[in-house]
CSV table of N, CA and C in Angstrom, one decimal:
chain,number,residue,atom,x,y,z
A,1,ARG,N,97.9,118.0,115.3
A,1,ARG,CA,96.6,117.5,115.1
A,1,ARG,C,96.6,116.3,114.2
A,2,LYS,N,97.3,116.4,113.1
A,2,LYS,CA,97.4,115.3,112.1
A,2,LYS,C,98.0,114.0,112.7
A,3,SER,N,99.0,114.2,113.6
A,3,SER,CA,99.6,113.0,114.2
A,3,SER,C,98.7,112.3,115.2
A,4,ALA,N,97.8,113.1,115.9
A,4,ALA,CA,96.8,112.5,116.8
A,4,ALA,C,95.8,111.6,116.0
A,5,GLN,N,95.4,112.1,114.8
A,5,GLN,CA,94.5,111.4,114.0
A,5,GLN,C,95.2,110.1,113.5
A,6,HIS,N,96.5,110.2,113.1
A,6,HIS,CA,97.2,109.1,112.7
A,6,HIS,C,97.3,108.0,113.7
A,7,ARG,N,97.6,108.5,115.0
A,7,ARG,CA,97.7,107.5,116.1
A,7,ARG,C,96.4,106.8,116.3
A,8,LYS,N,95.3,107.5,116.2
A,8,LYS,CA,94.0,107.0,116.5
A,8,LYS,C,93.7,105.9,115.3
A,9,LYS,N,94.1,106.3,114.1
A,9,LYS,CA,93.8,105.4,113.0
A,9,LYS,C,94.6,104.1,113.1
A,10,SER,N,95.9,104.2,113.6
A,10,SER,CA,96.8,103.0,113.7
A,10,SER,C,96.3,101.9,114.7
A,11,LYS,N,95.4,102.3,115.6
A,11,LYS,CA,94.9,101.3,116.6
A,11,LYS,C,94.1,100.2,115.9
A,12,MET,N,93.7,100.5,114.7
A,12,MET,CA,92.9,99.5,114.0
A,12,MET,C,93.8,98.4,113.4
A,13,PHE,N,95.0,98.6,113.2
A,13,PHE,CA,95.9,97.7,112.7
A,13,PHE,C,96.3,96.6,113.6
A,14,GLU,N,96.7,95.4,113.1
A,14,GLU,CA,97.3,94.4,113.9
A,14,GLU,C,98.7,94.8,114.2
A,15,LYS,N,99.3,94.3,115.2
A,15,LYS,CA,100.7,94.7,115.5
A,15,LYS,C,101.6,94.3,114.4
A,16,LEU,N,101.5,93.0,113.9
A,16,LEU,CA,102.4,92.5,112.9
A,16,LEU,C,101.6,91.5,112.0
A,17,ILE,N,101.8,91.7,110.7
A,17,ILE,CA,101.2,90.7,109.8
A,17,ILE,C,102.3,89.8,109.2
A,18,VAL,N,102.2,88.5,109.4
A,18,VAL,CA,103.2,87.6,108.8
A,18,VAL,C,102.5,87.0,107.5
A,19,VAL,N,103.1,87.3,106.4
A,19,VAL,CA,102.5,86.7,105.1
A,19,VAL,C,103.4,85.6,104.6
A,20,ASP,N,102.7,84.5,104.2
A,20,ASP,CA,103.4,83.4,103.6
A,20,ASP,C,103.5,83.6,102.2
A,21,GLY,N,104.7,83.8,101.6
A,21,GLY,CA,104.9,84.1,100.3
A,21,GLY,C,104.6,83.0,99.2
A,22,ARG,N,104.5,81.8,99.7
A,22,ARG,CA,104.3,80.6,98.8
A,22,ARG,C,103.0,80.8,97.9
A,23,GLY,N,103.2,80.7,96.6
A,23,GLY,CA,102.1,80.8,95.7
A,23,GLY,C,101.6,82.1,95.3
A,24,HIS,N,102.2,83.2,95.9
A,24,HIS,CA,101.8,84.5,95.5
A,24,HIS,C,102.6,85.1,94.4
A,25,LEU,N,101.9,86.0,93.6
A,25,LEU,CA,102.6,86.6,92.5
A,25,LEU,C,103.4,87.8,93.0
A,26,LEU,N,104.7,87.9,92.6
A,26,LEU,CA,105.6,88.9,93.1
A,26,LEU,C,105.1,90.3,93.1
A,27,GLY,N,104.7,90.8,91.9
A,27,GLY,CA,104.3,92.2,91.8
A,27,GLY,C,103.0,92.5,92.5
A,28,ARG,N,102.1,91.6,92.5
A,28,ARG,CA,100.8,91.9,93.1
A,28,ARG,C,100.9,91.9,94.6
A,29,LEU,N,101.7,91.0,95.1
A,29,LEU,CA,101.9,91.0,96.6
A,29,LEU,C,102.7,92.2,97.0
A,30,ALA,N,103.7,92.6,96.2
A,30,ALA,CA,104.6,93.7,96.5
A,30,ALA,C,103.7,95.1,96.6
A,31,SER,N,102.8,95.2,95.7
A,31,SER,CA,102.0,96.4,95.7
A,31,SER,C,101.1,96.5,96.9
A,32,ILE,N,100.5,95.4,97.3
A,32,ILE,CA,99.7,95.4,98.5
A,32,ILE,C,100.6,95.6,99.8
A,33,ILE,N,101.8,95.0,99.8
A,33,ILE,CA,102.6,95.3,100.9
A,33,ILE,C,103.0,96.7,101.0
A,34,ALA,N,103.4,97.3,99.8
A,34,ALA,CA,103.8,98.7,99.8
A,34,ALA,C,102.7,99.6,100.4
A,35,LYS,N,101.5,99.4,100.0
A,35,LYS,CA,100.3,100.2,100.5
A,35,LYS,C,100.2,100.0,102.1
A,36,GLU,N,100.3,98.8,102.5
A,36,GLU,CA,100.2,98.5,103.9
A,36,GLU,C,101.3,99.2,104.8
A,37,ILE,N,102.6,99.0,104.4
A,37,ILE,CA,103.6,99.6,105.2
A,37,ILE,C,103.6,101.1,105.1
A,38,LEU,N,103.1,101.7,104.0
A,38,LEU,CA,103.0,103.2,104.0
A,38,LEU,C,101.9,103.7,105.0
A,39,ASN,N,101.0,102.8,105.2
A,39,ASN,CA,99.9,103.1,106.2
A,39,ASN,C,100.3,102.9,107.6
A,40,GLY,N,101.5,102.4,107.8
A,40,GLY,CA,102.0,102.2,109.2
A,40,GLY,C,102.0,100.7,109.7
A,41,GLN,N,101.6,99.8,108.8
A,41,GLN,CA,101.5,98.4,109.2
A,41,GLN,C,102.9,97.7,109.2
A,42,HIS,N,103.2,96.9,110.2
A,42,HIS,CA,104.4,96.2,110.1
A,42,HIS,C,104.1,94.8,109.4
A,43,VAL,N,104.9,94.5,108.4
A,43,VAL,CA,104.7,93.3,107.6
A,43,VAL,C,106.0,92.5,107.5
A,44,VAL,N,105.8,91.2,107.7
A,44,VAL,CA,106.9,90.2,107.6
A,44,VAL,C,106.5,89.2,106.5
A,45,VAL,N,107.4,89.0,105.5
A,45,VAL,CA,107.1,88.0,104.5
A,45,VAL,C,108.0,86.8,104.6
A,46,VAL,N,107.5,85.7,104.7
A,46,VAL,CA,108.3,84.4,104.8
A,46,VAL,C,108.2,83.6,103.6
A,47,ARG,N,109.1,82.6,103.4
A,47,ARG,CA,109.0,81.7,102.3
A,47,ARG,C,109.0,82.5,100.9
A,48,THR,N,109.9,83.5,100.8
A,48,THR,CA,109.9,84.2,99.5
A,48,THR,C,110.4,83.4,98.4
A,49,GLU,N,111.2,82.3,98.6
A,49,GLU,CA,111.7,81.5,97.6
A,49,GLU,C,110.6,80.7,96.8
A,50,GLU,N,109.5,80.6,97.4
A,50,GLU,CA,108.4,79.9,96.8
A,50,GLU,C,107.3,80.8,96.1
A,51,MET,N,107.7,82.1,96.0
A,51,MET,CA,106.8,83.0,95.3
A,51,MET,C,106.8,82.8,93.8
A,52,ASN,N,105.9,83.3,93.1
A,52,ASN,CA,105.9,83.1,91.6
A,52,ASN,C,105.9,84.5,90.8
A,53,ILE,N,106.3,84.3,89.6
A,53,ILE,CA,106.3,85.4,88.6
A,53,ILE,C,105.5,84.9,87.4
A,54,SER,N,104.6,85.6,86.8
A,54,SER,CA,104.0,85.1,85.6
A,54,SER,C,104.9,85.1,84.5
A,55,GLY,N,104.7,84.2,83.5
A,55,GLY,CA,105.6,84.1,82.4
A,55,GLY,C,106.5,82.9,82.5
A,56,SER,N,106.9,82.4,81.4
A,56,SER,CA,107.8,81.2,81.4
A,56,SER,C,109.1,81.4,82.1
A,57,PHE,N,109.7,80.4,82.6
A,57,PHE,CA,111.0,80.5,83.3
A,57,PHE,C,112.0,81.1,82.3
A,58,PHE,N,112.1,80.6,81.1
A,58,PHE,CA,113.1,81.1,80.1
A,58,PHE,C,112.9,82.6,79.9
A,59,ARG,N,111.7,83.1,79.7
A,59,ARG,CA,111.5,84.5,79.5
A,59,ARG,C,111.9,85.3,80.7
A,60,ASN,N,111.6,84.9,81.9
A,60,ASN,CA,112.0,85.6,83.1
A,60,ASN,C,113.5,85.6,83.3
A,61,LYS,N,114.1,84.5,82.9
A,61,LYS,CA,115.5,84.4,83.0
A,61,LYS,C,116.2,85.4,82.0
A,62,LEU,N,115.7,85.5,80.8
A,62,LEU,CA,116.2,86.4,79.8
A,62,LEU,C,116.0,87.9,80.3
A,63,LYS,N,114.9,88.2,80.9
A,63,LYS,CA,114.6,89.5,81.5
A,63,LYS,C,115.6,89.8,82.6
A,64,PHE,N,115.8,88.8,83.4
A,64,PHE,CA,116.8,89.1,84.5
A,64,PHE,C,118.2,89.3,84.0
A,65,HIS,N,118.6,88.6,83.0
A,65,HIS,CA,119.9,88.8,82.4
A,65,HIS,C,120.0,90.2,81.8
A,66,GLU,N,119.0,90.7,81.2
A,66,GLU,CA,118.9,92.1,80.7
A,66,GLU,C,119.2,93.0,81.8
A,67,PHE,N,118.5,92.7,82.9
A,67,PHE,CA,118.6,93.6,84.1
A,67,PHE,C,120.1,93.5,84.7
A,68,LEU,N,120.7,92.4,84.6
A,68,LEU,CA,122.1,92.3,85.1
A,68,LEU,C,123.1,93.1,84.2
A,69,ARG,N,122.7,93.3,83.0
A,69,ARG,CA,123.6,94.1,82.1
A,69,ARG,C,123.6,95.5,82.4
A,70,LYS,N,122.6,96.0,83.2
A,70,LYS,CA,122.5,97.4,83.5
A,70,LYS,C,123.4,97.7,84.7
A,71,ARG,N,124.4,98.5,84.5
A,71,ARG,CA,125.4,98.9,85.6
A,71,ARG,C,126.0,100.2,85.2
A,72,MET,N,126.7,100.8,86.2
A,72,MET,CA,127.3,102.0,86.0
A,72,MET,C,128.6,101.8,85.3
A,73,ASN,N,128.8,102.5,84.2
A,73,ASN,CA,129.9,102.2,83.2
A,73,ASN,C,131.3,102.5,83.9
A,74,THR,N,131.4,103.7,84.5
A,74,THR,CA,132.7,104.0,85.1
A,74,THR,C,133.0,103.3,86.3
A,75,ASN,N,132.0,103.0,87.2
A,75,ASN,CA,132.3,102.3,88.4
A,75,ASN,C,131.1,101.4,88.8
A,76,PRO,N,131.1,100.2,88.4
A,76,PRO,CA,130.0,99.3,88.6
A,76,PRO,C,129.7,99.1,90.1
A,77,GLY,N,130.7,99.3,90.9
A,77,GLY,CA,130.6,99.1,92.4
A,77,GLY,C,129.6,100.1,93.0
A,78,ARG,N,129.3,101.2,92.2
A,78,ARG,CA,128.3,102.2,92.7
A,78,ARG,C,126.9,101.8,92.4
A,79,GLY,N,126.6,100.8,91.7
A,79,GLY,CA,125.2,100.4,91.5
A,79,GLY,C,124.9,100.5,90.0
A,80,PRO,N,123.7,100.1,89.5
A,80,PRO,CA,122.7,99.5,90.4
A,80,PRO,C,123.1,98.1,90.9
A,81,PHE,N,122.6,97.7,92.0
A,81,PHE,CA,122.9,96.4,92.6
A,81,PHE,C,121.9,95.4,92.2
A,82,HIS,N,122.3,94.3,91.8
A,82,HIS,CA,121.4,93.2,91.3
A,82,HIS,C,121.3,92.1,92.4
A,83,PHE,N,120.3,92.3,93.3
A,83,PHE,CA,120.2,91.3,94.3
A,83,PHE,C,119.8,90.0,93.8
A,84,ARG,N,120.5,88.9,94.2
A,84,ARG,CA,120.2,87.5,93.7
A,84,ARG,C,119.2,86.7,94.6
A,85,SER,N,119.1,87.0,95.9
A,85,SER,CA,118.3,86.2,96.8
A,85,SER,C,116.8,86.6,96.6
A,86,PRO,N,115.9,85.7,96.7
A,86,PRO,CA,114.5,85.9,96.5
A,86,PRO,C,114.0,87.0,97.5
A,87,ALA,N,114.4,86.9,98.7
A,87,ALA,CA,114.0,88.0,99.7
A,87,ALA,C,114.4,89.4,99.3
A,88,LYS,N,115.6,89.5,98.8
A,88,LYS,CA,116.1,90.8,98.4
A,88,LYS,C,115.4,91.3,97.1
A,89,MET,N,115.0,90.3,96.2
A,89,MET,CA,114.2,90.6,95.0
A,89,MET,C,112.9,91.2,95.4
A,90,LEU,N,112.2,90.6,96.3
A,90,LEU,CA,110.9,91.1,96.8
A,90,LEU,C,111.1,92.5,97.5
A,91,PHE,N,112.2,92.6,98.3
A,91,PHE,CA,112.5,93.9,99.0
A,91,PHE,C,112.6,95.0,97.9
A,92,ARG,N,113.4,94.8,96.9
A,92,ARG,CA,113.7,95.7,95.9
A,92,ARG,C,112.4,96.1,95.1
A,93,THR,N,111.5,95.1,94.8
A,93,THR,CA,110.3,95.3,94.1
A,93,THR,C,109.4,96.3,94.9
A,94,VAL,N,109.3,96.0,96.2
A,94,VAL,CA,108.5,96.8,97.1
A,94,VAL,C,109.1,98.3,97.2
A,95,ARG,N,110.4,98.3,97.3
A,95,ARG,CA,111.1,99.6,97.3
A,95,ARG,C,110.8,100.5,96.1
A,96,GLY,N,110.6,99.8,95.0
A,96,GLY,CA,110.3,100.5,93.7
A,96,GLY,C,108.9,101.1,93.7
A,97,MET,N,108.1,100.6,94.6
A,97,MET,CA,106.7,101.2,94.7
A,97,MET,C,106.5,102.2,95.8
A,98,LEU,N,107.7,102.5,96.4
A,98,LEU,CA,107.6,103.5,97.6
A,98,LEU,C,108.5,104.7,97.3
A,99,PRO,N,108.2,105.8,97.9
A,99,PRO,CA,109.0,107.0,97.7
A,99,PRO,C,110.2,106.8,98.7
A,100,HIS,N,111.1,105.9,98.4
A,100,HIS,CA,112.1,105.4,99.4
A,100,HIS,C,113.2,106.5,99.7
A,101,LYS,N,113.2,107.5,98.9
A,101,LYS,CA,114.3,108.6,99.1
A,101,LYS,C,113.8,109.6,100.1
A,102,THR,N,112.5,109.5,100.6
A,102,THR,CA,111.9,110.5,101.5
A,102,THR,C,112.0,109.8,102.9
A,103,LYS,N,111.8,110.7,104.0
A,103,LYS,CA,111.8,110.1,105.3
A,103,LYS,C,110.6,109.1,105.5
A,104,ARG,N,109.5,109.5,104.8
A,104,ARG,CA,108.3,108.7,105.0
A,104,ARG,C,108.5,107.3,104.3
A,105,GLY,N,109.1,107.3,103.2
A,105,GLY,CA,109.4,106.1,102.5
A,105,GLY,C,110.4,105.2,103.2
A,106,GLN,N,111.4,105.8,103.8
A,106,GLN,CA,112.5,105.1,104.6
A,106,GLN,C,111.8,104.5,105.8
A,107,ALA,N,110.9,105.3,106.5
A,107,ALA,CA,110.2,104.8,107.7
A,107,ALA,C,109.4,103.5,107.3
A,108,ALA,N,108.8,103.6,106.1
A,108,ALA,CA,107.9,102.5,105.6
A,108,ALA,C,108.8,101.3,105.4
A,109,MET,N,109.9,101.5,104.8
A,109,MET,CA,110.8,100.3,104.4
A,109,MET,C,111.3,99.6,105.7
A,110,GLU,N,111.4,100.4,106.8
A,110,GLU,CA,111.9,99.8,108.1
A,110,GLU,C,110.8,98.9,108.7
A,111,ARG,N,109.6,99.1,108.2
A,111,ARG,CA,108.4,98.3,108.7
A,111,ARG,C,108.3,97.0,108.0
A,112,LEU,N,109.2,96.7,107.0
A,112,LEU,CA,109.1,95.5,106.2
A,112,LEU,C,110.3,94.6,106.5
A,113,LYS,N,110.0,93.3,106.7
A,113,LYS,CA,111.0,92.3,106.8
A,113,LYS,C,110.7,91.2,105.8
A,114,VAL,N,111.7,90.7,105.2
A,114,VAL,CA,111.6,89.6,104.2
A,114,VAL,C,112.6,88.5,104.5
A,115,PHE,N,112.1,87.2,104.3
A,115,PHE,CA,113.0,86.1,104.6
A,115,PHE,C,112.7,84.9,103.6
A,116,GLU,N,113.8,84.2,103.4
A,116,GLU,CA,113.6,82.9,102.8
A,116,GLU,C,113.4,81.9,103.9
A,117,GLY,N,112.5,81.0,103.7
A,117,GLY,CA,112.1,80.0,104.7
A,117,GLY,C,111.4,80.7,105.8
A,118,VAL,N,111.2,80.0,107.0
A,118,VAL,CA,110.5,80.6,108.1
A,118,VAL,C,111.4,80.6,109.3
A,119,PRO,N,112.1,81.8,109.6
A,119,PRO,CA,113.0,81.8,110.7
A,119,PRO,C,112.2,81.7,112.1
A,120,PRO,N,112.9,81.3,113.2
A,120,PRO,CA,112.3,81.0,114.5
A,120,PRO,C,111.2,82.0,115.0
A,121,PRO,N,111.4,83.3,115.1
A,121,PRO,CA,110.3,84.0,115.8
A,121,PRO,C,108.9,83.8,115.0
A,122,TYR,N,109.0,83.6,113.7
A,122,TYR,CA,107.7,83.6,112.9
A,122,TYR,C,107.2,82.2,112.7
A,123,ASP,N,108.0,81.2,113.0
A,123,ASP,CA,107.4,79.9,112.7
A,123,ASP,C,106.3,79.5,113.6
A,124,LYS,N,106.2,80.1,114.8
A,124,LYS,CA,105.1,79.8,115.7
A,124,LYS,C,103.8,80.8,115.4
A,125,MET,N,104.0,81.8,114.6
A,125,MET,CA,102.9,82.7,114.3
A,125,MET,C,102.0,82.3,113.2
A,126,LYS,N,100.8,82.8,113.2
A,126,LYS,CA,99.9,82.5,112.1
A,126,LYS,C,100.3,83.2,110.9
A,127,ARG,N,100.4,82.5,109.8
A,127,ARG,CA,100.8,83.1,108.5
A,127,ARG,C,99.6,83.3,107.7
A,128,MET,N,99.5,84.5,107.0
A,128,MET,CA,98.4,84.9,106.2
A,128,MET,C,98.7,84.7,104.7
A,129,VAL,N,97.6,84.6,104.0
A,129,VAL,CA,97.7,84.7,102.5
A,129,VAL,C,96.9,85.9,102.1
A,130,VAL,N,97.3,86.4,100.9
A,130,VAL,CA,96.6,87.6,100.3
A,130,VAL,C,95.9,87.0,99.1
A,131,PRO,N,94.6,86.8,99.1
A,131,PRO,CA,93.8,86.2,98.0
A,131,PRO,C,94.0,86.9,96.7
A,132,SER,N,94.1,88.3,96.8
A,132,SER,CA,94.2,89.1,95.5
A,132,SER,C,95.5,89.0,94.9
A,133,ALA,N,96.5,88.3,95.5
A,133,ALA,CA,97.8,88.2,95.0
A,133,ALA,C,98.2,86.7,94.7
A,134,LEU,N,97.2,85.8,95.0
A,134,LEU,CA,97.5,84.4,94.8
A,134,LEU,C,97.5,84.0,93.3
A,135,ARG,N,98.5,83.3,92.9
A,135,ARG,CA,98.7,82.9,91.5
A,135,ARG,C,97.5,82.0,91.1
A,136,ILE,N,97.1,81.1,92.0
A,136,ILE,CA,96.0,80.2,91.6
A,136,ILE,C,94.7,80.9,91.3
A,137,LEU,N,94.5,82.1,91.9
A,137,LEU,CA,93.3,82.9,91.7
A,137,LEU,C,93.4,84.0,90.6
A,138,ARG,N,94.7,84.4,90.3
A,138,ARG,CA,94.9,85.5,89.4
A,138,ARG,C,95.3,85.1,88.0
A,139,LEU,N,96.1,83.9,87.9
A,139,LEU,CA,96.6,83.5,86.6
A,139,LEU,C,95.7,82.5,86.0
A,140,ARG,N,95.4,82.7,84.7
A,140,ARG,CA,94.6,81.7,84.1
A,140,ARG,C,95.2,80.3,84.1
A,141,PRO,N,94.4,79.3,84.3
A,141,PRO,CA,94.9,77.9,84.2
A,141,PRO,C,95.6,77.7,82.9
A,142,GLY,N,96.8,77.0,83.0
A,142,GLY,CA,97.5,76.7,81.7
A,142,GLY,C,98.6,77.8,81.4
A,143,ARG,N,98.5,78.9,82.1
A,143,ARG,CA,99.5,79.9,81.9
A,143,ARG,C,100.8,79.5,82.6
A,144,LYS,N,101.9,79.9,81.9
A,144,LYS,CA,103.3,79.5,82.5
A,144,LYS,C,103.6,80.5,83.6
A,145,TYR,N,104.3,80.0,84.6
A,145,TYR,CA,104.8,80.8,85.7
A,145,TYR,C,106.2,80.4,86.1
A,146,THR,N,106.9,81.2,86.8
A,146,THR,CA,108.2,80.9,87.3
A,146,THR,C,108.3,81.0,88.8
A,147,VAL,N,109.0,80.0,89.4
A,147,VAL,CA,109.2,80.0,90.9
A,147,VAL,C,110.4,80.9,91.1
A,148,LEU,N,110.3,81.8,92.0
A,148,LEU,CA,111.3,82.8,92.3
A,148,LEU,C,112.7,82.2,92.8
A,149,GLY,N,112.5,81.1,93.6
A,149,GLY,CA,113.7,80.4,94.0
A,149,GLY,C,114.5,79.8,92.9
A,150,ARG,N,113.9,79.3,91.9
A,150,ARG,CA,114.6,78.6,90.8
A,150,ARG,C,115.3,79.7,90.0
A,151,LEU,N,114.6,80.8,89.8
A,151,LEU,CA,115.2,81.9,89.0
A,151,LEU,C,116.4,82.5,89.8
A,152,ALA,N,116.3,82.6,91.1
A,152,ALA,CA,117.4,83.1,91.9
A,152,ALA,C,118.6,82.1,91.8
A,153,SER,N,118.4,80.9,91.9
A,153,SER,CA,119.5,79.9,91.9
A,153,SER,C,120.2,79.9,90.6
A,154,GLU,N,119.4,80.2,89.5
A,154,GLU,CA,119.9,80.2,88.2
A,154,GLU,C,120.8,81.4,88.0
A,155,VAL,N,120.6,82.5,88.7
A,155,VAL,CA,121.4,83.7,88.5
A,155,VAL,C,122.4,84.0,89.6
A,156,GLY,N,122.6,83.0,90.4
A,156,GLY,CA,123.7,83.1,91.4
A,156,GLY,C,123.4,83.3,92.9
A,157,TRP,N,122.2,82.8,93.3
A,157,TRP,CA,121.8,82.8,94.7
A,157,TRP,C,122.5,81.7,95.5
């Protein structure tokens, strides 16, 4: 019975949402995406290298280097893995907001695709913006922010 209700509910969704990552704040967009994919929506995020993080570049770089120091002492090859590409950074941020060790969470993660740039199938599709995650609407004017692509290239992308 529950599955029938779920199927009925999913007819309201669009088949696929393509989000243009440019100018969006990383955490805010990730939380919205996490909610959507848990509800069964397929989401594709393009141009992740142009996403933003609040705070100065220097501060975010220091924070990322702190993150790079965290590794397994006996065998670093076992993780945690520090993804350097902007797409993988977004992927990991969304994963942290999902119960990714359960079947439901894994199924949700399969509904998410992330890319740097705009690869061929999605360049012809309409790209959406999420107003509640846009830096220009969320961050006070004059506040510093970091472009994800620059941070990634600084740490080895």
